[in-house]
JSON list of C-alpha atoms in Angstrom, two decimals:
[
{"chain": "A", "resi": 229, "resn": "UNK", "atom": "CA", "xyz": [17.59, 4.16, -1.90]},
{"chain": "A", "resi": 230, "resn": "UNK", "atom": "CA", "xyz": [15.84, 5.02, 1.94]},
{"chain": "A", "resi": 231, "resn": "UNK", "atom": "CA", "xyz": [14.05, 2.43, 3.15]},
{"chain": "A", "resi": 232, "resn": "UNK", "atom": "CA", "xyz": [10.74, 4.34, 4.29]},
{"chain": "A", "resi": 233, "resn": "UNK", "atom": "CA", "xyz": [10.01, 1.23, 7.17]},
{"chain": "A", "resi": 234, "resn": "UNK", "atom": "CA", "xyz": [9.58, 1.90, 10.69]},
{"chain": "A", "resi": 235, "resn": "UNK", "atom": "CA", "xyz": [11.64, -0.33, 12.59]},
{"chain": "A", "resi": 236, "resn": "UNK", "atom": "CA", "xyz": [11.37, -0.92, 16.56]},
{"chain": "A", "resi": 237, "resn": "UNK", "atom": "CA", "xyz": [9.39, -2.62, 19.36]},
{"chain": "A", "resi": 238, "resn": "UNK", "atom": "CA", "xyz": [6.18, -4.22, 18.70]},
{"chain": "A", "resi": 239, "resn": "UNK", "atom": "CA", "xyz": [3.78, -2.69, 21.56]},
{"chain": "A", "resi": 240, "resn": "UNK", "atom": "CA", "xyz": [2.21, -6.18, 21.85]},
{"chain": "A", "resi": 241, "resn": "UNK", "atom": "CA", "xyz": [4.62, -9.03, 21.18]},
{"chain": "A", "resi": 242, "resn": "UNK", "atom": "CA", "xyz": [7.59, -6.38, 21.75]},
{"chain": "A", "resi": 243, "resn": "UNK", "atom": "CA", "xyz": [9.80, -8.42, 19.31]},
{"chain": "A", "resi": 244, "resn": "UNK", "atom": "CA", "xyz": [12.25, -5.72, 17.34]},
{"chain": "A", "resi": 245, "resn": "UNK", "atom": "CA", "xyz": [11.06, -5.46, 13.67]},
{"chain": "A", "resi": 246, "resn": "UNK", "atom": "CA", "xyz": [9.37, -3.22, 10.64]},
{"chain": "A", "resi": 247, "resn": "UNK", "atom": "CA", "xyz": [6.40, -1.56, 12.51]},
{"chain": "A", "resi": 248, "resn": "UNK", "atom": "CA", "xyz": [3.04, -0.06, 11.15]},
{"chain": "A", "resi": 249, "resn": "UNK", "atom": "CA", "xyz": [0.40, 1.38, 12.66]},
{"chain": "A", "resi": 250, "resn": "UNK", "atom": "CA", "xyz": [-2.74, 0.50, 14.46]},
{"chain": "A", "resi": 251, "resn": "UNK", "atom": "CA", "xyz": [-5.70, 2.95, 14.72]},
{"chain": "A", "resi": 252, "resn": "UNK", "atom": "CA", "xyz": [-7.09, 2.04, 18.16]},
{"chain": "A", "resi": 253, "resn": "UNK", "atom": "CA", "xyz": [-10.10, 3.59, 17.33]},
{"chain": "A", "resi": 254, "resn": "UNK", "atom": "CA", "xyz": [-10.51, 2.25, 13.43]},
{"chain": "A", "resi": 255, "resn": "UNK", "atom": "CA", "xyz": [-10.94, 4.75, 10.57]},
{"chain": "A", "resi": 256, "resn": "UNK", "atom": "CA", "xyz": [-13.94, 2.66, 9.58]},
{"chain": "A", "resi": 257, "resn": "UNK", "atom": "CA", "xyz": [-16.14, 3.90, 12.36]},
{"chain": "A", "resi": 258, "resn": "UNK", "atom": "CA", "xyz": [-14.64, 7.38, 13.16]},
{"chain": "A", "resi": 259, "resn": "UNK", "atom": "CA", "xyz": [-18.07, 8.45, 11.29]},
{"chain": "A", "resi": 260, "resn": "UNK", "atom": "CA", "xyz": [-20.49, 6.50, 13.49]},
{"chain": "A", "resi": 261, "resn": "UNK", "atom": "CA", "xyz": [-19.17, 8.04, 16.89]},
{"chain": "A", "resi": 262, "resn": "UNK", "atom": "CA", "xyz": [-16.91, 10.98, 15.79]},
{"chain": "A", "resi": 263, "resn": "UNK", "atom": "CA", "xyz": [-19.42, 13.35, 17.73]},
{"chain": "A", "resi": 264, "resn": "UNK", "atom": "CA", "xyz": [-19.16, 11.32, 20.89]},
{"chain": "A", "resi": 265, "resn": "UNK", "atom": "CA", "xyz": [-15.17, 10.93, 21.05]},
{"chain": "A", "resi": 266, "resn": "UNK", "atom": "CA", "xyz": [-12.11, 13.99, 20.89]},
{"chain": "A", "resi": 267, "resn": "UNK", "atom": "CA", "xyz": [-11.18, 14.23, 17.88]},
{"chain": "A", "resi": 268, "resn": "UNK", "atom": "CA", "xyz": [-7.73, 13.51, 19.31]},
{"chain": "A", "resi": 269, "resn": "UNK", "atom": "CA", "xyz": [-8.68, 9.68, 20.63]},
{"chain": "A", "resi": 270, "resn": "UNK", "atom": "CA", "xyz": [-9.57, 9.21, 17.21]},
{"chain": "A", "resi": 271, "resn": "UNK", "atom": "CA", "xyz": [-6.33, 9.64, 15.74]},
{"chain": "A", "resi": 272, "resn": "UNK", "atom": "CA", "xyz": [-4.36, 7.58, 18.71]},
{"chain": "A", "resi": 273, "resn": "UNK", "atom": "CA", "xyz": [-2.50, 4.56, 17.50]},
{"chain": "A", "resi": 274, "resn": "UNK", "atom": "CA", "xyz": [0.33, 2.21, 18.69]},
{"chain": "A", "resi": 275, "resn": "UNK", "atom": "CA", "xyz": [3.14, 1.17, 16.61]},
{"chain": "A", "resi": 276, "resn": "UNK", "atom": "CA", "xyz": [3.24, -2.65, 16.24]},
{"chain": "A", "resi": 277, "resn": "UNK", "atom": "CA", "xyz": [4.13, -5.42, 14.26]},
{"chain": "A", "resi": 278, "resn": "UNK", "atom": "CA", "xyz": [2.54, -6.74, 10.80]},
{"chain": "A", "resi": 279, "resn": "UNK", "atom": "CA", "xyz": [1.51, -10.10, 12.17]},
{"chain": "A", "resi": 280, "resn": "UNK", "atom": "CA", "xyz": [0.04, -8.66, 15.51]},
{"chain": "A", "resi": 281, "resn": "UNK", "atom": "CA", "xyz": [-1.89, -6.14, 13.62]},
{"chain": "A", "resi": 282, "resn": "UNK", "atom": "CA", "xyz": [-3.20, -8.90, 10.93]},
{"chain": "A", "resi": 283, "resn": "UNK", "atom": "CA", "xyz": [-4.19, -11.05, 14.28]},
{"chain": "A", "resi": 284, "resn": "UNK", "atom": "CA", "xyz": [-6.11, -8.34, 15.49]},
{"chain": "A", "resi": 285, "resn": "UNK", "atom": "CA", "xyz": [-8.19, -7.55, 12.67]},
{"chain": "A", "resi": 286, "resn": "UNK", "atom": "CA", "xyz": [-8.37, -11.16, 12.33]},
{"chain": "A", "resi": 287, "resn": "UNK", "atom": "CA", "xyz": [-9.98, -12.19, 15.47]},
{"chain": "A", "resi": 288, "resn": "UNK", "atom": "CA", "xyz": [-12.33, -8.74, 15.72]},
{"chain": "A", "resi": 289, "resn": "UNK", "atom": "CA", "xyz": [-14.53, -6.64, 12.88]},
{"chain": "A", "resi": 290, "resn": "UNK", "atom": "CA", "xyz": [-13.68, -3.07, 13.19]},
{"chain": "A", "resi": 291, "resn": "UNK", "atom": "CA", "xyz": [-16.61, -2.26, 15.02]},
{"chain": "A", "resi": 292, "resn": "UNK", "atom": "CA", "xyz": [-15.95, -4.29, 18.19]},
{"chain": "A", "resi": 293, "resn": "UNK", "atom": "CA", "xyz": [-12.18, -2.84, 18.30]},
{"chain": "A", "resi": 294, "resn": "UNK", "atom": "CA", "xyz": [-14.14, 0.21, 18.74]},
{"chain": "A", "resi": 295, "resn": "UNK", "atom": "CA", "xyz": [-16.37, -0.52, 21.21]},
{"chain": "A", "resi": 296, "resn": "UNK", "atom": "CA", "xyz": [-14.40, -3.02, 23.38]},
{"chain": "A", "resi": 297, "resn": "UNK", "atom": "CA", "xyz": [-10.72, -2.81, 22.90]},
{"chain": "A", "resi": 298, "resn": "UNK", "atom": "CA", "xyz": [-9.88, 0.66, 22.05]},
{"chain": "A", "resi": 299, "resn": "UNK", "atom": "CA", "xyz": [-6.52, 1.42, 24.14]},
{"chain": "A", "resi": 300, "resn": "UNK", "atom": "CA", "xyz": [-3.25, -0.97, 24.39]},
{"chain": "A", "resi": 301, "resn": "UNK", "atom": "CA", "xyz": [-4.19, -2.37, 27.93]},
{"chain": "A", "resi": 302, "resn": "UNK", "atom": "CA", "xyz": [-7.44, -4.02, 26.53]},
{"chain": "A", "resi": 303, "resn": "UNK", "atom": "CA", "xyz": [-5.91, -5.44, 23.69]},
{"chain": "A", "resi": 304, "resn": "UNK", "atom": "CA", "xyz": [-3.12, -6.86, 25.65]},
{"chain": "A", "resi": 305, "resn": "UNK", "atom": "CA", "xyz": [-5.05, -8.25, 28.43]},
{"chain": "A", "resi": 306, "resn": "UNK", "atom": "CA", "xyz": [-7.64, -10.03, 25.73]},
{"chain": "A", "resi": 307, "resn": "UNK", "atom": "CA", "xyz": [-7.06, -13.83, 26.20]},
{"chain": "A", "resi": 308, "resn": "UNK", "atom": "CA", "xyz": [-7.44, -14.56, 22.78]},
{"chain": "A", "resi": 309, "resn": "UNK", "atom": "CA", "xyz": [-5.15, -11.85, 21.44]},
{"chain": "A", "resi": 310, "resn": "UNK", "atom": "CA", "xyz": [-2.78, -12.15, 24.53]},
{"chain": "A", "resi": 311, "resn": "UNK", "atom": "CA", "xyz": [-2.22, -16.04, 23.24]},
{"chain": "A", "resi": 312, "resn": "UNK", "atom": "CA", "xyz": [-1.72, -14.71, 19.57]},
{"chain": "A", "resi": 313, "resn": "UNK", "atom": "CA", "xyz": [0.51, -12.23, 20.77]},
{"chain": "A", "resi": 314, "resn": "UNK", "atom": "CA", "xyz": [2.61, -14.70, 22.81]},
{"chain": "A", "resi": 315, "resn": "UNK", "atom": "CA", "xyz": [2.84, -16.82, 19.33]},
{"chain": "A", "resi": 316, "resn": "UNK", "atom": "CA", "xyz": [4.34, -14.48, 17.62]},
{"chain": "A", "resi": 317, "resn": "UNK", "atom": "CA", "xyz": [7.23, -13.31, 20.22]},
{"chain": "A", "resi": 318, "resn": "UNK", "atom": "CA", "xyz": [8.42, -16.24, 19.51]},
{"chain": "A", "resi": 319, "resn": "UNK", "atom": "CA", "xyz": [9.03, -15.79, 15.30]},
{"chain": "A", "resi": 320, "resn": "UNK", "atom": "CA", "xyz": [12.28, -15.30, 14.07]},
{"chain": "A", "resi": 321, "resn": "UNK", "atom": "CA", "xyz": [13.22, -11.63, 13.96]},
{"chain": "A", "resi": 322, "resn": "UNK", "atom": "CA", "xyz": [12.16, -10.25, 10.50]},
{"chain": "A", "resi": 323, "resn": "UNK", "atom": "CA", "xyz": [9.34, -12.12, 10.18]},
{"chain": "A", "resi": 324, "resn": "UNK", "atom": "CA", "xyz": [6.94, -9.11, 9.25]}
]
């Protein structure tokens, strides 16, 4: 049986393990601002770990991801989430 897991770098704490993926724009408000956005920005997302992507929707609703962190650079350069992110480089590898 085929394991149907992603596995490689988390974009964010870059540690090598399962992957998922992270709608930078979240499907929860594509219908507030779909008429403002490409259709194609709405579908971008980055490949990243299951513990980074639980921290972000943690620390922010889905409609301030949209507004205020909505590409890689802003979420990486968020103090909050960079701390998070720095927590969880240091895991064991298959934690995820």
């Amino acid at each position: 049986m085929q394991s149907s897991k992603t596995y490689g770098y988390c974009a964010t704490c870059h540690r090598y393990t399962a992957l998922t993926q992270h709608h930078l724009i979240p499907k929860k408000t594509h219908k507030r601002i779909a008429k403002s956005i490409p259709k194609k920005s709405l579908e971008e997302t980055i490949a990243i770990c299951r513990v980074c992507h639980d921290g972000i929707h943690d620390f922010y609703d889905e409609r301030t991801l949209s507004d205020s962190y909505d590409t890689l650079e802003k979420l990486v350069n968020d103090d909050r989430l960079k701390r998070h992110f720095a927590w969880v480089a240091k895991l064991k590898k298959g934690i995820c």
